[in-house]
């Protein structure tokens, strides 16, 4: 890792440690990004992982929320797993290489969501997961494609939006009760990365690691994607 980035991350951690406890006024849902439907980025060490993890530093979202959120508010924190049946999931640790010790999600191909091709489908699943909790008011935090999931779940209505993509994938009314939305690194107008996948042979080079559905998820986030255009209409 470049020294400057390491120093910035260290400073951010020290600032977080110095924060006074945060009182949550409402429940909060954390929504994961592309290919992280099991929310391992929220729940497990992400960048500094495995043998490189320093024991005196906290890395996971749970580490930080346990430190800065009062105990009486812990039950308001919901980390969404955009998986239909979590029993399909299995977490394995990498045994060798630079990622030794890092937890990775396996068996995802056994879940229905492994065949999802766009963030509209994940938006419908997100609505289902949130409605299960039956909160009247709540806040949402989305990382990367998770932010697109949130916007699609909050904005698109199959009764009013007649675009083919909406009619095919959005089946229920928009979420109600959202008070605040926070997004982190979300490509609201699409991402050049998705465009590159769509218009080059990059997907073929990566096909050993990508399923066709994952490739289509990337295409759905391209700058000229109809999903992106409809969301910004």
Coordinates of N, CA and C in Angstrom, one line a residue:
X1 N 0.8 -1.2 0.0 CA 0.0 0.0 0.0 C 0.9 1.2 0.0
X2 N 0.6 2.3 -0.9 CA 1.4 3.5 -0.8 C 1.4 4.1 0.5
X3 N 2.5 4.7 0.9 CA 2.7 5.2 2.2 C 1.7 6.3 2.5
X4 N 1.4 7.2 1.6 CA 0.5 8.3 1.8 C -0.9 7.8 2.1
X5 N -1.4 6.8 1.4 CA -2.7 6.2 1.7 C -2.7 5.6 3.1
X6 N -1.7 4.9 3.4 CA -1.6 4.2 4.7 C -1.7 5.3 5.8
X7 N -1.0 6.4 5.6 CA -1.0 7.5 6.6 C -2.4 8.1 6.8
X8 N -3.1 8.3 5.6 CA -4.4 8.8 5.7 C -5.4 7.9 6.4
X9 N -5.2 6.6 6.1 CA -6.1 5.7 6.8 C -5.9 5.6 8.3
X10 N -4.6 5.7 8.7 CA -4.2 5.7 10.1 C -4.8 7.0 10.8
X11 N -4.7 8.1 10.1 CA -5.3 9.4 10.7 C -6.8 9.2 10.8
X12 N -7.5 8.6 9.8 CA -9.0 8.4 9.9 C -9.3 7.6 11.1
X13 N -8.6 6.5 11.3 CA -8.9 5.6 12.4 C -8.7 6.3 13.7
X14 N -7.7 7.1 13.9 CA -7.4 7.9 15.1 C -8.6 8.9 15.3
X15 N -9.1 9.5 14.2 CA -10.2 10.4 14.4 C -11.5 9.7 14.8
X16 N -11.7 8.5 14.3 CA -12.8 7.7 14.7 C -12.7 7.3 16.2
X17 N -11.5 7.0 16.6 CA -11.4 6.6 18.0 C -11.7 7.7 18.9
X18 N -11.4 8.9 18.5 CA -11.6 10.1 19.3 C -13.0 10.6 19.4
X19 N -13.9 10.0 18.6 CA -15.3 10.5 18.5 C -16.0 10.1 19.8
X20 N -16.9 11.0 20.2 CA -17.8 10.7 21.3 C -18.8 9.7 20.8
X21 N -19.4 9.0 21.7 CA -20.5 8.0 21.3 C -21.6 8.7 20.5
X22 N -22.0 8.0 19.5 CA -23.1 8.5 18.6 C -24.4 7.9 19.0
X23 N -25.4 8.7 19.2 CA -26.7 8.3 19.5 C -27.5 8.1 18.2
X24 N -28.0 6.9 18.0 CA -28.8 6.7 16.8 C -30.3 7.0 17.1
X25 N -30.8 7.9 16.3 CA -32.2 8.3 16.4 C -33.2 7.4 15.7
X26 N -32.6 6.6 14.8 CA -33.4 5.7 14.0 C -32.6 4.5 13.6
X27 N -33.2 3.4 13.3 CA -32.5 2.2 12.7 C -31.7 2.6 11.5
X28 N -30.7 1.9 11.2 CA -29.8 2.2 10.0 C -29.5 0.9 9.3
X29 N -29.6 0.9 8.0 CA -29.3 -0.3 7.2 C -28.1 0.0 6.3
X30 N -27.1 -0.9 6.4 CA -25.9 -0.8 5.5 C -26.1 -1.8 4.4
X31 N -25.9 -1.3 3.1 CA -26.1 -2.1 1.9 C -24.8 -2.3 1.2
X32 N -24.4 -3.5 0.9 CA -23.1 -3.8 0.3 C -23.2 -3.5 -1.2
X33 N -22.0 -3.5 -1.8 CA -21.8 -3.2 -3.2 C -21.7 -4.4 -4.1
X34 N -21.2 -4.2 -5.3 CA -21.2 -5.2 -6.4 C -20.3 -6.4 -6.0
X35 N -20.8 -7.6 -6.2 CA -20.1 -8.8 -5.9 C -19.9 -9.1 -4.4
X36 N -20.4 -8.2 -3.6 CA -20.3 -8.4 -2.1 C -21.6 -8.6 -1.4
X37 N -22.5 -9.4 -2.1 CA -23.8 -9.6 -1.6 C -23.8 -10.2 -0.2
X38 N -22.8 -10.9 0.2 CA -22.7 -11.4 1.5 C -22.2 -10.4 2.6
X39 N -21.9 -9.2 2.1 CA -21.5 -8.1 3.0 C -20.2 -8.3 3.7
X40 N -19.3 -9.1 3.1 CA -18.0 -9.3 3.8 C -17.2 -8.0 4.0
X41 N -17.4 -7.0 3.1 CA -16.7 -5.8 3.3 C -17.1 -5.1 4.5
X42 N -18.4 -5.3 4.9 CA -18.9 -4.6 6.2 C -18.5 -5.5 7.4
X43 N -18.5 -6.8 7.2 CA -18.4 -7.7 8.4 C -17.0 -8.3 8.6
X44 N -16.2 -8.3 7.6 CA -14.9 -8.9 7.8 C -13.8 -8.0 7.4
X45 N -12.5 -8.2 7.8 CA -11.4 -7.4 7.4 C -11.3 -7.3 5.9
X46 N -11.2 -6.1 5.3 CA -11.3 -6.0 3.8 C -9.9 -5.7 3.2
X47 N -9.3 -4.6 3.5 CA -8.0 -4.3 2.8 C -6.8 -4.9 3.7
X48 N -6.7 -4.4 4.9 CA -5.7 -5.0 5.8 C -6.2 -6.3 6.4
X49 N -5.9 -7.4 5.8 CA -6.5 -8.6 6.2 C -5.5 -9.7 6.6
X50 N -6.0 -10.7 7.1 CA -5.2 -11.9 7.4 C -3.9 -11.6 8.2
X51 N -2.8 -12.1 7.7 CA -1.5 -12.0 8.4 C -1.1 -10.5 8.6
X52 N -1.6 -9.6 7.7 CA -1.2 -8.2 7.8 C -2.1 -7.4 8.8
X53 N -3.0 -8.0 9.4 CA -3.9 -7.3 10.3 C -3.2 -7.0 11.6
X54 N -3.2 -5.7 12.0 CA -2.6 -5.3 13.3 C -3.7 -5.4 14.4
X55 N -3.4 -6.1 15.4 CA -4.4 -6.5 16.5 C -4.9 -5.2 17.2
X56 N -4.1 -4.1 17.2 CA -4.5 -2.9 17.9 C -5.3 -2.0 17.1
X57 N -5.6 -2.4 15.8 CA -6.5 -1.6 15.0 C -7.8 -2.3 14.7
X58 N -8.9 -1.5 14.6 CA -10.1 -2.1 14.2 C -10.4 -1.9 12.7
X59 N -10.9 -2.9 12.1 CA -11.1 -2.8 10.6 C -12.6 -3.0 10.1
X60 N -13.3 -3.8 10.8 CA -14.6 -4.1 10.3 C -15.6 -3.1 10.8
X61 N -16.8 -3.0 10.1 CA -17.8 -2.1 10.5 C -18.3 -2.4 11.9
X62 N -18.4 -3.7 12.2 CA -18.8 -4.1 13.6 C -17.8 -3.6 14.6
X63 N -16.5 -3.7 14.3 CA -15.5 -3.2 15.3 C -15.8 -1.7 15.6
X64 N -16.1 -0.9 14.6 CA -16.3 0.5 14.8 C -17.6 0.8 15.5
X65 N -18.7 0.2 15.0 CA -20.0 0.4 15.6 C -20.0 0.0 17.1
X66 N -19.3 -1.1 17.4 CA -19.2 -1.5 18.8 C -18.5 -0.5 19.7
X67 N -17.6 0.3 19.0 CA -16.8 1.3 19.8 C -17.6 2.6 19.9
X68 N -18.2 3.1 18.9 CA -18.8 4.5 18.9 C -20.3 4.5 19.0
X69 N -21.0 3.4 18.9 CA -22.4 3.4 19.1 C -22.8 2.8 20.5
X70 N -23.6 3.5 21.3 CA -23.9 3.0 22.6 C -24.5 1.6 22.6
X71 N -24.3 0.8 23.6 CA -24.8 -0.5 23.6 C -26.4 -0.6 23.4
X72 N -27.1 0.4 24.0 CA -28.5 0.4 23.9 C -29.0 0.6 22.4
X73 N -28.1 1.1 21.6 CA -28.5 1.4 20.2 C -28.0 0.3 19.2
X74 N -27.3 -0.7 19.7 CA -26.7 -1.7 18.8 C -27.8 -2.4 18.0
X75 N -29.0 -2.6 18.6 CA -30.0 -3.4 17.9 C -30.6 -2.6 16.7
X76 N -30.2 -1.3 16.6 CA -30.7 -0.5 15.5 C -29.9 -0.6 14.2
X77 N -28.8 -1.3 14.3 CA -27.8 -1.5 13.2 C -28.2 -2.7 12.5
X78 N -28.4 -2.6 11.2 CA -28.7 -3.8 10.3 C -27.8 -3.8 9.1
X79 N -27.0 -4.9 9.0 CA -26.1 -5.0 7.9 C -26.8 -6.0 6.9
X80 N -27.2 -5.5 5.8 CA -28.0 -6.3 4.8 C -27.1 -7.3 4.1
X81 N -27.6 -8.5 4.0 CA -27.0 -9.5 3.1 C -28.0 -9.7 1.9
X82 N -27.6 -9.3 0.7 CA -28.5 -9.4 -0.4 C -28.4 -10.8 -1.0
X83 N -28.8 -11.7 -0.2 CA -28.9 -13.2 -0.5 C -30.3 -13.7 -0.2
X84 N -30.9 -14.4 -1.1 CA -32.2 -15.0 -0.8 C -32.2 -16.0 0.4
X85 N -31.2 -16.9 0.4 CA -31.2 -17.9 1.4 C -29.7 -17.9 2.0
X86 N -29.5 -17.3 3.1 CA -28.2 -17.2 3.7 C -27.6 -18.6 4.0
X87 N -28.4 -19.6 4.1 CA -27.9 -21.0 4.4 C -27.1 -21.5 3.2
X88 N -27.2 -20.9 2.0 CA -26.4 -21.3 0.9 C -25.0 -20.8 1.0
X89 N -24.7 -19.8 1.9 CA -23.4 -19.2 2.0 C -22.5 -20.0 2.8
X90 N -21.2 -19.9 2.5 CA -20.1 -20.5 3.3 C -18.9 -19.6 3.3
X91 N -18.3 -19.4 4.4 CA -17.2 -18.5 4.5 C -15.9 -19.4 4.7
X92 N -15.0 -19.2 3.8 CA -13.7 -19.9 3.9 C -12.5 -18.9 4.0
X93 N -11.5 -19.3 4.7 CA -10.3 -18.5 4.8 C -9.3 -18.9 3.7
X94 N -8.7 -17.9 3.1 CA -7.7 -18.1 2.1 C -6.5 -18.8 2.8
X95 N -6.0 -19.9 2.2 CA -4.9 -20.6 2.9 C -3.5 -20.2 2.5
X96 N -3.4 -19.6 1.3 CA -2.0 -19.2 0.9 C -2.1 -17.8 0.2
X97 N -0.9 -17.3 -0.2 CA -0.9 -16.1 -1.0 C -1.0 -14.8 -0.1
X98 N -1.0 -13.7 -0.8 CA -1.1 -12.4 -0.1 C -2.3 -12.2 0.7
X99 N -3.4 -12.9 0.3 CA -4.7 -12.8 1.0 C -4.9 -13.9 2.1
X100 N -3.8 -14.5 2.5 CA -3.9 -15.6 3.5 C -4.6 -15.0 4.7
X101 N -5.6 -15.8 5.2 CA -6.3 -15.4 6.4 C -7.6 -14.6 6.1
X102 N -7.7 -14.1 4.9 CA -8.9 -13.3 4.6 C -10.1 -14.3 4.3
X103 N -11.3 -13.9 4.9 CA -12.5 -14.6 4.7 C -13.1 -14.3 3.4
X104 N -13.5 -15.3 2.6 CA -14.2 -15.1 1.4 C -15.5 -15.9 1.3
X105 N -16.5 -15.4 0.7 CA -17.8 -16.0 0.6 C -17.7 -17.1 -0.6
X106 N -18.2 -18.3 -0.3 CA -18.3 -19.3 -1.3 C -19.7 -19.8 -1.4
X107 N -20.0 -20.7 -2.3 CA -21.3 -21.3 -2.5 C -22.4 -20.3 -3.0
X108 N -22.0 -19.1 -3.3 CA -22.9 -18.1 -3.8 C -23.7 -18.6 -5.0
X109 N -23.0 -19.4 -5.8 CA -23.6 -19.9 -7.1 C -24.9 -20.7 -6.8
X110 N -25.0 -21.2 -5.6 CA -26.2 -22.0 -5.2 C -27.4 -21.1 -4.9
X111 N -27.2 -19.8 -4.8 CA -28.3 -18.9 -4.4 C -28.9 -18.3 -5.6
X112 N -30.2 -18.0 -5.6 CA -30.9 -17.4 -6.7 C -30.3 -16.1 -7.1
X113 N -29.7 -15.3 -6.2 CA -29.2 -14.0 -6.5 C -27.9 -14.1 -7.4
X114 N -27.3 -15.3 -7.5 CA -26.1 -15.4 -8.3 C -26.5 -15.2 -9.8
X115 N -27.8 -15.3 -10.1 CA -28.3 -15.1 -11.5 C -28.8 -13.7 -11.7
X116 N -28.8 -12.9 -10.7 CA -29.3 -11.5 -10.9 C -28.3 -10.8 -11.9
X117 N -28.9 -10.0 -12.8 CA -28.1 -9.3 -13.8 C -28.0 -7.8 -13.7
X118 N -28.7 -7.2 -12.7 CA -28.7 -5.8 -12.6 C -29.2 -5.3 -11.2
X119 N -28.9 -4.1 -10.9 CA -29.2 -3.6 -9.5 C -30.6 -3.3 -9.3
X120 N -31.5 -3.3 -10.3 CA -32.9 -3.3 -10.1 C -33.4 -4.5 -9.3
X121 N -32.9 -5.7 -9.7 CA -33.3 -6.9 -9.0 C -32.8 -6.9 -7.6
X122 N -31.6 -6.4 -7.3 CA -31.2 -6.3 -5.9 C -32.0 -5.3 -5.2
X123 N -32.5 -4.2 -5.9 CA -33.3 -3.3 -5.2 C -34.6 -3.9 -4.7
X124 N -35.2 -4.8 -5.5 CA -36.4 -5.5 -5.0 C -36.1 -6.4 -3.8
X125 N -35.0 -7.0 -3.8 CA -34.6 -7.9 -2.7 C -34.3 -7.0 -1.4
X126 N -33.7 -5.8 -1.7 CA -33.4 -4.9 -0.6 C -34.7 -4.5 0.1
X127 N -35.7 -4.1 -0.7 CA -37.0 -3.7 -0.2 C -37.6 -4.9 0.7
X128 N -37.5 -6.1 0.2 CA -38.0 -7.2 1.0 C -37.3 -7.3 2.3
X129 N -36.0 -7.2 2.3 CA -35.2 -7.3 3.6 C -35.5 -6.2 4.6
X130 N -35.7 -5.0 4.0 CA -36.0 -3.8 4.9 C -37.5 -4.0 5.5
X131 N -38.4 -4.4 4.6 CA -39.8 -4.5 5.1 C -39.9 -5.6 6.1
X132 N -39.1 -6.6 6.1 CA -39.1 -7.6 7.1 C -39.0 -7.1 8.5
X133 N -38.2 -6.0 8.6 CA -37.9 -5.4 10.0 C -39.0 -4.5 10.5
X134 N -39.9 -4.1 9.5 CA -41.1 -3.3 9.9 C -40.8 -2.0 10.7
X135 N -39.8 -1.3 10.3 CA -39.5 0.0 10.9 C -40.3 1.1 10.1
X136 N -40.9 2.0 10.9 CA -41.6 3.1 10.2 C -40.7 4.2 9.6
X137 N -39.5 4.4 10.3 CA -38.6 5.4 9.8 C -37.2 4.7 10.0
X138 N -36.3 5.1 9.1 CA -34.9 4.5 9.1 C -34.0 5.2 8.2
X139 N -32.7 5.0 8.3 CA -31.7 5.6 7.4 C -31.0 4.5 6.6
X140 N -30.4 4.9 5.5 CA -29.8 3.9 4.6 C -28.4 4.3 4.3
X141 N -27.4 3.4 4.3 CA -26.0 3.7 3.9 C -25.7 2.6 2.8
X142 N -25.3 3.1 1.7 CA -24.9 2.1 0.6 C -23.5 2.4 0.1
X143 N -22.8 1.3 -0.1 CA -21.5 1.3 -0.7 C -21.5 0.9 -2.2
X144 N -21.0 1.8 -3.1 CA -20.8 1.5 -4.5 C -22.2 1.1 -5.1
X145 N -22.3 -0.1 -5.7 CA -23.6 -0.5 -6.3 C -24.7 -0.5 -5.2
X146 N -24.4 -0.7 -4.0 CA -25.4 -0.7 -2.9 C -26.1 0.7 -2.9
X147 N -25.5 1.8 -3.3 CA -26.1 3.0 -3.4 C -27.1 3.1 -4.5
X148 N -26.8 2.4 -5.6 CA -27.7 2.3 -6.7 C -28.9 1.4 -6.4
X149 N -28.7 0.3 -5.6 CA -29.8 -0.5 -5.1 C -30.7 0.4 -4.3
X150 N -30.2 1.2 -3.4 CA -31.0 2.1 -2.6 C -31.8 3.0 -3.4
X151 N -31.2 3.7 -4.4 CA -31.9 4.7 -5.2 C -33.0 4.0 -6.0
X152 N -32.7 2.9 -6.5 CA -33.8 2.2 -7.3 C -34.9 1.8 -6.4
X153 N -34.6 1.3 -5.2 CA -35.6 0.9 -4.2 C -36.5 2.1 -3.8
X154 N -35.8 3.3 -3.7 CA -36.5 4.4 -3.2 C -37.3 5.2 -4.2
X155 N -36.9 5.1 -5.5 CA -37.4 6.0 -6.5 C -38.3 5.4 -7.6
X156 N -38.0 4.1 -7.9 CA -38.7 3.5 -9.1 C -40.1 2.9 -8.6
X157 N -41.1 3.2 -9.4 CA -42.4 2.8 -9.1 C -43.0 2.1 -10.4
X158 N -43.3 0.8 -10.3 CA -43.9 0.2 -11.5 C -45.2 0.7 -12.0
X159 N -45.9 1.5 -11.1 CA -47.2 2.1 -11.5 C -47.0 3.4 -12.3
X160 N -45.8 4.0 -12.2 CA -45.6 5.3 -12.8 C -44.4 5.2 -13.9
X161 N -43.4 4.4 -13.6 CA -42.3 4.3 -14.5 C -42.5 3.2 -15.5
X162 N -42.7 3.6 -16.8 CA -43.1 2.6 -17.8 C -41.9 2.0 -18.6
X163 N -40.7 2.4 -18.3 CA -39.5 1.9 -19.0 C -39.5 0.3 -18.9
X164 N -39.1 -0.4 -20.0 CA -39.1 -1.8 -20.0 C -38.3 -2.4 -18.9
X165 N -37.2 -1.8 -18.5 CA -36.4 -2.4 -17.4 C -37.1 -2.3 -16.1
X166 N -37.8 -1.2 -15.9 CA -38.6 -1.1 -14.6 C -39.7 -2.1 -14.6
X167 N -40.4 -2.2 -15.7 CA -41.6 -3.1 -15.7 C -41.1 -4.6 -15.6
X168 N -40.0 -4.9 -16.1 CA -39.5 -6.3 -16.0 C -39.0 -6.7 -14.6
X169 N -38.4 -5.7 -13.9 CA -37.7 -6.1 -12.6 C -38.3 -5.5 -11.4
X170 N -38.9 -4.3 -11.4 CA -39.4 -3.6 -10.3 C -40.9 -4.0 -10.1
X171 N -41.2 -4.7 -9.0 CA -42.5 -5.3 -8.8 C -43.3 -4.7 -7.7
X172 N -42.7 -4.0 -6.8 CA -43.4 -3.4 -5.7 C -43.2 -1.9 -5.6
X173 N -44.0 -1.2 -4.8 CA -43.9 0.2 -4.7 C -42.6 0.6 -4.0
X174 N -42.2 1.9 -4.2 CA -40.9 2.3 -3.6 C -41.0 2.2 -2.0
X175 N -39.8 2.2 -1.5 CA -39.7 2.2 0.0 C -40.3 3.4 0.6
X176 N -40.9 3.3 1.7 CA -41.5 4.4 2.5 C -40.7 4.5 3.8
X177 N -40.7 5.7 4.4 CA -40.1 5.8 5.7 C -38.6 6.2 5.7
X178 N -38.0 6.3 4.6 CA -36.6 6.7 4.5 C -36.4 8.1 5.0
X179 N -35.5 8.3 5.9 CA -35.2 9.7 6.4 C -33.9 10.3 5.8
X180 N -32.9 9.5 5.8 CA -31.6 9.9 5.2 C -31.0 8.8 4.4
X181 N -30.3 9.2 3.3 CA -29.6 8.2 2.5 C -28.1 8.7 2.4
X182 N -27.2 7.9 2.7 CA -25.8 8.2 2.6 C -25.2 7.1 1.6
X183 N -24.5 7.6 0.6 CA -23.8 6.7 -0.3 C -22.3 6.9 -0.3
X184 N -21.6 5.9 -0.5 CA -20.1 5.9 -0.5 C -19.6 5.3 -1.9
X185 N -18.9 6.2 -2.7 CA -18.4 5.7 -4.0 C -19.4 5.1 -4.9
X186 N -20.6 5.7 -4.9 CA -21.7 5.2 -5.8 C -21.6 5.9 -7.2
X187 N -21.6 5.1 -8.2 CA -21.6 5.7 -9.6 C -23.0 6.0 -10.1
X188 N -23.5 7.2 -9.6 CA -24.9 7.6 -9.9 C -25.1 7.7 -11.4
X189 N -24.2 8.1 -12.2 CA -24.4 8.3 -13.6 C -23.6 7.2 -14.4
X190 N -23.4 6.1 -13.7 CA -22.7 5.0 -14.4 C -21.2 5.0 -14.1
X191 N -20.5 3.9 -14.4 CA -19.1 3.9 -14.2 C -18.4 3.5 -15.5
X192 N -17.2 4.1 -15.8 CA -16.5 3.7 -17.0 C -16.1 2.2 -16.9
X193 N -15.9 1.7 -15.7 CA -15.6 0.3 -15.6 C -16.6 -0.6 -16.2
X194 N -17.9 -0.3 -16.0 CA -19.0 -1.0 -16.6 C -19.0 -0.9 -18.1
X195 N -18.7 0.3 -18.5 CA -18.6 0.6 -20.0 C -17.5 -0.2 -20.7
X196 N -16.4 -0.3 -20.0 CA -15.3 -1.1 -20.5 C -15.6 -2.5 -20.7
X197 N -16.3 -3.1 -19.7 CA -16.7 -4.5 -19.7 C -17.7 -4.7 -20.9
X198 N -18.6 -3.7 -21.1 CA -19.6 -3.9 -22.1 C -19.0 -3.7 -23.5
X199 N -18.0 -2.9 -23.7 CA -17.6 -2.6 -25.1 C -16.2 -3.1 -25.4
X200 N -15.6 -4.0 -24.6 CA -14.3 -4.6 -24.9 C -14.4 -6.1 -24.6
X201 N -13.3 -6.7 -24.7 CA -13.2 -8.2 -24.4 C -12.7 -8.4 -23.0
X202 N -12.8 -7.4 -22.2 CA -12.3 -7.6 -20.8 C -13.0 -8.7 -20.1
X203 N -14.3 -8.8 -20.3 CA -15.0 -9.9 -19.6 C -14.6 -11.3 -20.0
X204 N -14.1 -11.4 -21.3 CA -13.6 -12.7 -21.7 C -12.3 -13.0 -21.0
X205 N -11.5 -12.0 -20.8 CA -10.2 -12.2 -20.1 C -10.4 -12.7 -18.6
X206 N -11.5 -12.2 -18.1 CA -11.8 -12.4 -16.7 C -12.9 -13.5 -16.5
X207 N -13.3 -14.2 -17.5 CA -14.4 -15.1 -17.5 C -14.1 -16.3 -16.5
X208 N -12.9 -16.6 -16.3 CA -12.6 -17.7 -15.3 C -13.1 -17.4 -13.9
X209 N -13.2 -16.1 -13.6 CA -13.6 -15.6 -12.3 C -15.0 -15.0 -12.3
X210 N -15.5 -14.7 -13.5 CA -16.8 -14.0 -13.6 C -17.8 -15.0 -14.2
X211 N -19.0 -15.0 -13.6 CA -20.1 -15.6 -14.3 C -20.7 -14.6 -15.3
X212 N -21.6 -15.1 -16.1 CA -22.2 -14.3 -17.1 C -23.1 -13.2 -16.4
X213 N -23.7 -13.6 -15.3 CA -24.6 -12.7 -14.5 C -23.8 -11.6 -13.9
X214 N -22.6 -11.9 -13.4 CA -21.7 -10.8 -12.8 C -21.3 -9.9 -13.9
X215 N -21.0 -10.4 -15.1 CA -20.6 -9.5 -16.2 C -21.8 -8.6 -16.6
X216 N -23.0 -9.1 -16.6 CA -24.1 -8.3 -16.9 C -24.4 -7.3 -15.8
X217 N -24.1 -7.6 -14.6 CA -24.3 -6.6 -13.5 C -23.3 -5.4 -13.7
X218 N -22.1 -5.7 -14.2 CA -21.2 -4.6 -14.5 C -21.7 -3.8 -15.7
X219 N -22.2 -4.5 -16.7 CA -22.8 -3.8 -17.9 C -23.9 -2.9 -17.5
X220 N -24.8 -3.3 -16.5 CA -25.9 -2.5 -16.1 C -25.5 -1.2 -15.4
X221 N -24.2 -1.1 -15.0 CA -23.7 0.1 -14.4 C -22.9 0.9 -15.3
X222 N -22.8 0.6 -16.6 CA -22.1 1.3 -17.6 C -22.7 2.7 -17.8
X223 N -22.0 3.6 -18.3 CA -22.5 5.0 -18.5 C -23.7 5.1 -19.5
X224 N -23.8 4.2 -20.4 CA -24.8 4.2 -21.4 C -25.9 3.2 -21.1
X225 N -25.9 2.6 -19.9 CA -26.9 1.6 -19.5 C -28.3 2.2 -19.4
X226 N -29.3 1.4 -19.9 CA -30.7 1.9 -19.7 C -31.1 1.9 -18.2
X227 N -30.5 1.1 -17.4 CA -30.8 1.1 -16.0 C -30.3 2.4 -15.4
X228 N -29.1 2.9 -15.7 CA -28.6 4.1 -15.3 C -29.4 5.3 -15.8
X229 N -29.7 5.3 -17.1 CA -30.5 6.4 -17.7 C -31.8 6.5 -17.1
X230 N -32.5 5.4 -16.8 CA -33.8 5.5 -16.2 C -33.8 6.1 -14.8
X231 N -32.7 5.7 -14.1 CA -32.6 6.1 -12.7 C -32.3 7.6 -12.6
X232 N -31.7 8.2 -13.7 CA -31.4 9.6 -13.7 C -32.4 10.4 -14.5
X233 N -33.5 9.8 -15.0 CA -34.5 10.5 -15.8 C -35.3 11.5 -15.0

